[in-house]
mmCIF file of C-alpha atoms and ligand atoms in Angstrom:
data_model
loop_
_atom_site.group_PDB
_atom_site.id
_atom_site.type_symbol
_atom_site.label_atom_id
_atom_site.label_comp_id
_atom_site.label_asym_id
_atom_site.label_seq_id
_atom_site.Cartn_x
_atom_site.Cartn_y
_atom_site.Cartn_z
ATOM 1 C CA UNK A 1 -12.186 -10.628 -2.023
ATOM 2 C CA UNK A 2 -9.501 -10.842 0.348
ATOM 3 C CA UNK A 3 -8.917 -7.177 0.973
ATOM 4 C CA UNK A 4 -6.415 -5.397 3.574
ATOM 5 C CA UNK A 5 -6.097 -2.165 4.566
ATOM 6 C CA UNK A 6 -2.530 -1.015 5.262
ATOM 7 C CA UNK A 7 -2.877 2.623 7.092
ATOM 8 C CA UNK A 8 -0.014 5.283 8.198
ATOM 9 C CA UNK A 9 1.220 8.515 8.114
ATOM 10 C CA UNK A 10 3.684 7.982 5.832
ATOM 11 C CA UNK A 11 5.631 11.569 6.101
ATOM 12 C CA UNK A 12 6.868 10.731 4.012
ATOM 13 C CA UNK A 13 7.185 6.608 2.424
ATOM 14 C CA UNK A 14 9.895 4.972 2.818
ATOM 15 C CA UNK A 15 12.103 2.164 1.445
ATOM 16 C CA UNK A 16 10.733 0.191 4.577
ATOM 17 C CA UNK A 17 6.997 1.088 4.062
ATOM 18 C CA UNK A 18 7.520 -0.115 0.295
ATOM 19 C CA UNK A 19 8.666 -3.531 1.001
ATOM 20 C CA UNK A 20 5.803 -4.173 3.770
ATOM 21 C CA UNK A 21 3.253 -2.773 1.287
ATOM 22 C CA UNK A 22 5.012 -5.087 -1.961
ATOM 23 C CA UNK A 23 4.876 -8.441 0.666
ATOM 24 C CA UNK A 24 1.541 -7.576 1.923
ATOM 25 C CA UNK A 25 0.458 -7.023 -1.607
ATOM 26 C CA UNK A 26 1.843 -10.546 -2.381
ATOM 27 C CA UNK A 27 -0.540 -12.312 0.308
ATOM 28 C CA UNK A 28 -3.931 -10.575 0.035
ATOM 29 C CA UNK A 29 -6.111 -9.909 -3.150
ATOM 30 C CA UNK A 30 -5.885 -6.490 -2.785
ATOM 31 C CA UNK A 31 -4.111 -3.354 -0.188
ATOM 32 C CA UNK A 32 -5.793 0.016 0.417
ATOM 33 C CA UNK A 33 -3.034 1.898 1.925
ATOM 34 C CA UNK A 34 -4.749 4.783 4.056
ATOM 35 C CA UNK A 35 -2.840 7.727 4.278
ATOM 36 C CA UNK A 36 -4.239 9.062 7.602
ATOM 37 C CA UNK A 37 -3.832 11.628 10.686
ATOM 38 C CA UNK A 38 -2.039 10.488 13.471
ATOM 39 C CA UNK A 39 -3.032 13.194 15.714
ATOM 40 C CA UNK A 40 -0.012 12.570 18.221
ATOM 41 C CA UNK A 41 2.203 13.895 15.158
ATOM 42 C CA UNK A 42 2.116 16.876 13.429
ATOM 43 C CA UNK A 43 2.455 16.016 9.448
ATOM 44 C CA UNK A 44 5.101 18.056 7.151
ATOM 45 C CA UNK A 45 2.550 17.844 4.100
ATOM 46 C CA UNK A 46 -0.917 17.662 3.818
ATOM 47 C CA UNK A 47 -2.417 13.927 3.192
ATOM 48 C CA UNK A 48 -3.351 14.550 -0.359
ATOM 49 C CA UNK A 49 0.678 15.089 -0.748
ATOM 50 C CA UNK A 50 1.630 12.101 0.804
ATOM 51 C CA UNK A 51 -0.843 9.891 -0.512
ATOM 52 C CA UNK A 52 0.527 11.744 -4.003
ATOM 53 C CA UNK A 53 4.003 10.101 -3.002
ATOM 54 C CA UNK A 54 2.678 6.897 -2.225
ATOM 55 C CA UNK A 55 0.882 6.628 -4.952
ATOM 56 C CA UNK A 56 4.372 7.698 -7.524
ATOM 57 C CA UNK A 57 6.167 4.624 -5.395
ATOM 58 C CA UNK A 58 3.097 1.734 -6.008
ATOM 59 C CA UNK A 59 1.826 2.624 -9.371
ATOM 60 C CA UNK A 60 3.482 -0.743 -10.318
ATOM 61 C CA UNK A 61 1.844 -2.573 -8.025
ATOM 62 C CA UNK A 62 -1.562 -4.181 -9.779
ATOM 63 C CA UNK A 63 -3.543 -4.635 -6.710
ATOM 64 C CA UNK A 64 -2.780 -1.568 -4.840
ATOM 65 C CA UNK A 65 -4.664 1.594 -4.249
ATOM 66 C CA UNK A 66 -3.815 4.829 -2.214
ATOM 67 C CA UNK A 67 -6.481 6.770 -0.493
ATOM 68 C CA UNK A 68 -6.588 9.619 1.887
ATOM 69 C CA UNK A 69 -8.290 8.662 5.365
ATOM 70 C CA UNK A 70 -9.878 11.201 6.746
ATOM 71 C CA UNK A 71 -11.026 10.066 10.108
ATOM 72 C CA UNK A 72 -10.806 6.596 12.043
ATOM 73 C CA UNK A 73 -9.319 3.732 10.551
ATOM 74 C CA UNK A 74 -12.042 1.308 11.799
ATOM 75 C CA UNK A 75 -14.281 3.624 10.340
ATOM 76 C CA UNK A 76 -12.327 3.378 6.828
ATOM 77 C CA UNK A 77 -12.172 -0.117 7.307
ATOM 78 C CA UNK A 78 -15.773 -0.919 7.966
ATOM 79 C CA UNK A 79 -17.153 1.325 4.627
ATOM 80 C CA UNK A 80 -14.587 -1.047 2.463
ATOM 81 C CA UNK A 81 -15.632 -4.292 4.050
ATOM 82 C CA UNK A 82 -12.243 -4.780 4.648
ATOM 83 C CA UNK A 83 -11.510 -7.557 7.961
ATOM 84 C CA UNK A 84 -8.084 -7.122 8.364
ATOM 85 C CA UNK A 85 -5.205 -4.823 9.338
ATOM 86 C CA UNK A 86 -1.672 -4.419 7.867
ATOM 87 C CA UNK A 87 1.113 -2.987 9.210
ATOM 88 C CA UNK A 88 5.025 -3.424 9.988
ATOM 89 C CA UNK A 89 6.386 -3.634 12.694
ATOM 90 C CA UNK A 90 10.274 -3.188 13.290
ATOM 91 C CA UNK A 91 11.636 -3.503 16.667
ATOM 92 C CA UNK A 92 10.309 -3.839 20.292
ATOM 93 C CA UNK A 93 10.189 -0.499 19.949
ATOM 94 C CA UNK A 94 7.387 -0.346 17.723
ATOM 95 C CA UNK A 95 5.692 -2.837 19.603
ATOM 96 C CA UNK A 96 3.900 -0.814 22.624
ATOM 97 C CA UNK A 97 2.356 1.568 20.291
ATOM 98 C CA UNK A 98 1.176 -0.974 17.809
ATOM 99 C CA UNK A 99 -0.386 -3.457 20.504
ATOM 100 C CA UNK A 100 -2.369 -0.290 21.909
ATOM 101 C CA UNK A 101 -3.334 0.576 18.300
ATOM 102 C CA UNK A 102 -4.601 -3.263 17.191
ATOM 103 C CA UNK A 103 -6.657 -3.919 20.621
ATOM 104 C CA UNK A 104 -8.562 -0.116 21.009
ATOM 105 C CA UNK A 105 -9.192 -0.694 16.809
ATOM 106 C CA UNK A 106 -10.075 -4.190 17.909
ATOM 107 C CA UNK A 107 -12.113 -3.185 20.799
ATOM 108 C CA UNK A 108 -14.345 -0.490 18.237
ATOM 109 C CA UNK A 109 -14.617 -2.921 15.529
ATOM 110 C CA UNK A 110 -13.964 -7.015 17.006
ATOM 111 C CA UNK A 111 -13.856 -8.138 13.700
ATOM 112 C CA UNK A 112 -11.071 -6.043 12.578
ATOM 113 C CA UNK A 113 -8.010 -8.102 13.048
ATOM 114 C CA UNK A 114 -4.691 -6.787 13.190
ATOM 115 C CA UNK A 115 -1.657 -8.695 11.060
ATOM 116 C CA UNK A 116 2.061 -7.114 11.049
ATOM 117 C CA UNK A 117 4.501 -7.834 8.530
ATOM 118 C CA UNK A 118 8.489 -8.095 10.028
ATOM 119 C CA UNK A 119 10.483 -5.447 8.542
ATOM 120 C CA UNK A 120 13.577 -6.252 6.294
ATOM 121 C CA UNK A 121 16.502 -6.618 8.588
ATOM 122 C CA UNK A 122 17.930 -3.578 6.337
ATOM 123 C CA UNK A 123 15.017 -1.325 6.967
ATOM 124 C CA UNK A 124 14.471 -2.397 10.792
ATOM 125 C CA UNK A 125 16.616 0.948 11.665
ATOM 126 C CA UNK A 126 14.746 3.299 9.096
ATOM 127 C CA UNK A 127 11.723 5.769 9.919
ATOM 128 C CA UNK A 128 10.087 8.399 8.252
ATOM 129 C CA UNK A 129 11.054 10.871 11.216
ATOM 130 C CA UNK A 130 14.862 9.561 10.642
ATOM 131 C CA UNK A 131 14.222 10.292 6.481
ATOM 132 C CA UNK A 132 13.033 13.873 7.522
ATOM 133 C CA UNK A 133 15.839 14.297 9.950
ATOM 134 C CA UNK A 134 18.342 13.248 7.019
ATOM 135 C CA UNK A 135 16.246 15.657 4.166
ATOM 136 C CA UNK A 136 16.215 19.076 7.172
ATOM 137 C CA UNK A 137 20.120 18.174 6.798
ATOM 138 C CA UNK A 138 20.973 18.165 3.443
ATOM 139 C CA UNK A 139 22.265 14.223 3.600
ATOM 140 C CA UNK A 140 22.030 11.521 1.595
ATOM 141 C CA UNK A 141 18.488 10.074 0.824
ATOM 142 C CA UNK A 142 19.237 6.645 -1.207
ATOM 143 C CA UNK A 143 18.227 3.678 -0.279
ATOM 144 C CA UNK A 144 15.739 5.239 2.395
ATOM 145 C CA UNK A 145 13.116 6.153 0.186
ATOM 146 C CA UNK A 146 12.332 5.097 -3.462
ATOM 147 C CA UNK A 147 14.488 6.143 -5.958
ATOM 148 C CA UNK A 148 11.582 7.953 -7.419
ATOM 149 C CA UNK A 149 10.774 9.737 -4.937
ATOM 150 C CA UNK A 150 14.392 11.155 -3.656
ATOM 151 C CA UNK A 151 14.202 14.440 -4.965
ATOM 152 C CA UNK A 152 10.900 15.763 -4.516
ATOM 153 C CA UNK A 153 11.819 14.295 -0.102
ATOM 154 C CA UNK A 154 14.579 16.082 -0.752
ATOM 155 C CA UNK A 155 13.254 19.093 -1.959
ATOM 156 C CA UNK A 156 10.158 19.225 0.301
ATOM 157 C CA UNK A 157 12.085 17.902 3.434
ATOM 158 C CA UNK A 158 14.852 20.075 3.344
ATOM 159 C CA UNK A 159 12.444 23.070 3.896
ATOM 160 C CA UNK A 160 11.936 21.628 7.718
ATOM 161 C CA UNK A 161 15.391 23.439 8.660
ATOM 162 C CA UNK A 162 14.945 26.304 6.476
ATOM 163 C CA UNK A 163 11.482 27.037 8.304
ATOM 164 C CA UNK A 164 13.143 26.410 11.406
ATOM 165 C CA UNK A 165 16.303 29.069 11.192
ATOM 166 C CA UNK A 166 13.725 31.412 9.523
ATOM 167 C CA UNK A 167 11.659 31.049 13.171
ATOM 168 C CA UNK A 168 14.771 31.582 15.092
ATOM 169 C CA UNK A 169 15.754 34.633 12.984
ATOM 170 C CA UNK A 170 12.622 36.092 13.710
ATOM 171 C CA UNK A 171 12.967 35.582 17.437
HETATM 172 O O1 PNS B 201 2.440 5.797 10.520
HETATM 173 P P1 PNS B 201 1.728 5.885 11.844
HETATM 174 O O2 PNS B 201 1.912 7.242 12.468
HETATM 175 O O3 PNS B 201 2.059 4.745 12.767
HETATM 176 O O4 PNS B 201 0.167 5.744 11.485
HETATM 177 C C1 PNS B 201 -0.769 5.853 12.494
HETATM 178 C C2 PNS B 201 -2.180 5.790 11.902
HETATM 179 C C3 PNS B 201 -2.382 6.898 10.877
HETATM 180 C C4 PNS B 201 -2.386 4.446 11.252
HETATM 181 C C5 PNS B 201 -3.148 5.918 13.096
HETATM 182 O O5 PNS B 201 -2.881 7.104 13.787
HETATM 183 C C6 PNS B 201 -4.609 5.898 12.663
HETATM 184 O O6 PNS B 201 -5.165 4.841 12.487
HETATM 185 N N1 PNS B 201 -5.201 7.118 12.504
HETATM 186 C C7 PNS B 201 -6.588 7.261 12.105
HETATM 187 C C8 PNS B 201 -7.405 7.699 13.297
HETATM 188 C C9 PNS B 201 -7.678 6.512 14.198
HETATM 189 O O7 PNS B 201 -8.345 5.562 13.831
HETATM 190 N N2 PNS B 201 -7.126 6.579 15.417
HETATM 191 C C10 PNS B 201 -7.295 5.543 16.415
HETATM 192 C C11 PNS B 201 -6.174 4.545 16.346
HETATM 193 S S1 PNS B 201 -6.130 3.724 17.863
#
């Protein structure tokens, strides 16, 4: 079986993760997507929660399947049998981050190949930190993250700023 693992953060999934995880889902037989630490961020909710989310936004997809990763990908990777790598990639921006990722994964596991998947020009602009920003600010949400997911983001999200004036309050 031609299986791909497609791993992130996602805190939380967005419109932009979606449509890499519905074309990557189109090409392989099936996706793991591995909601994982990235410990250079600091995650809003725990990974059970976001994989929760994930899992709301791809039930319709046949041939995909959330887990929670709980330490390194090639790791993860290795205990599926899984070969390859999926991610998206956006804009140069993305690019120096990505490239370090793929050949340090590549370099612990050489089999492991890395593949990206070109955003949607309408998503190259959209990020999960962006969707948080939006959520800590009471703004609109649609069209940045599934439809249904918008109110639990919302809800969750919005406590960022809350927690934040509650901190400065206190100070
Ligand atoms: O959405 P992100 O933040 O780009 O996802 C990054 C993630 C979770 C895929 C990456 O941090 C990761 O693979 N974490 C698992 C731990 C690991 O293998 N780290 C080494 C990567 S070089």
């Amino acid at each position: 079986m031609n299986l791909a693992i497609c791993p992130g953060s996602f805190d939380p999934v967005t419109a932009g993760h979606l449509d890499v995880i519905r074309r990557a889902a189109g090409i392989f037989d099936h996706v793991v997507i591995a909601v994982g630490a990235n410990l250079r961020k600091q995650p809003r909710l725990p990974a059970a929660e976001r994989a929760r989310l994930v899992q709301k936004v791809t039930s319709h997809l046949e041939n995909v399947s959330v887990e929670v990763m709980d330490g390194l990908l090639v790791d993860f990777a290795r205990e599926r049998g899984a070969r390859v790598i999926v991610k998206g990639l956006r804009a140069v921006s993305d690019f120096e981050s990505e490239f370090e990722q793929a050949q340090l994964n590549r370099t612990l596991f050489p089999e492991l190949e890395t593949v990206f998947i070109m955003s949607a020009a309408e998503h190259s602009f959209l990020s999960s930190s962006a969707v948080r920003e939006i959520a800590a600010f009471g703004g609109d949400l649609r069209g940045l993250v599934p439809d249904e997911i918008l109110d639990v983001v919302r809800e969750v999200y919005s406590r960022d700023r809350t927690a934040s004036s509650g901190e400065e309050a206190g100070s």
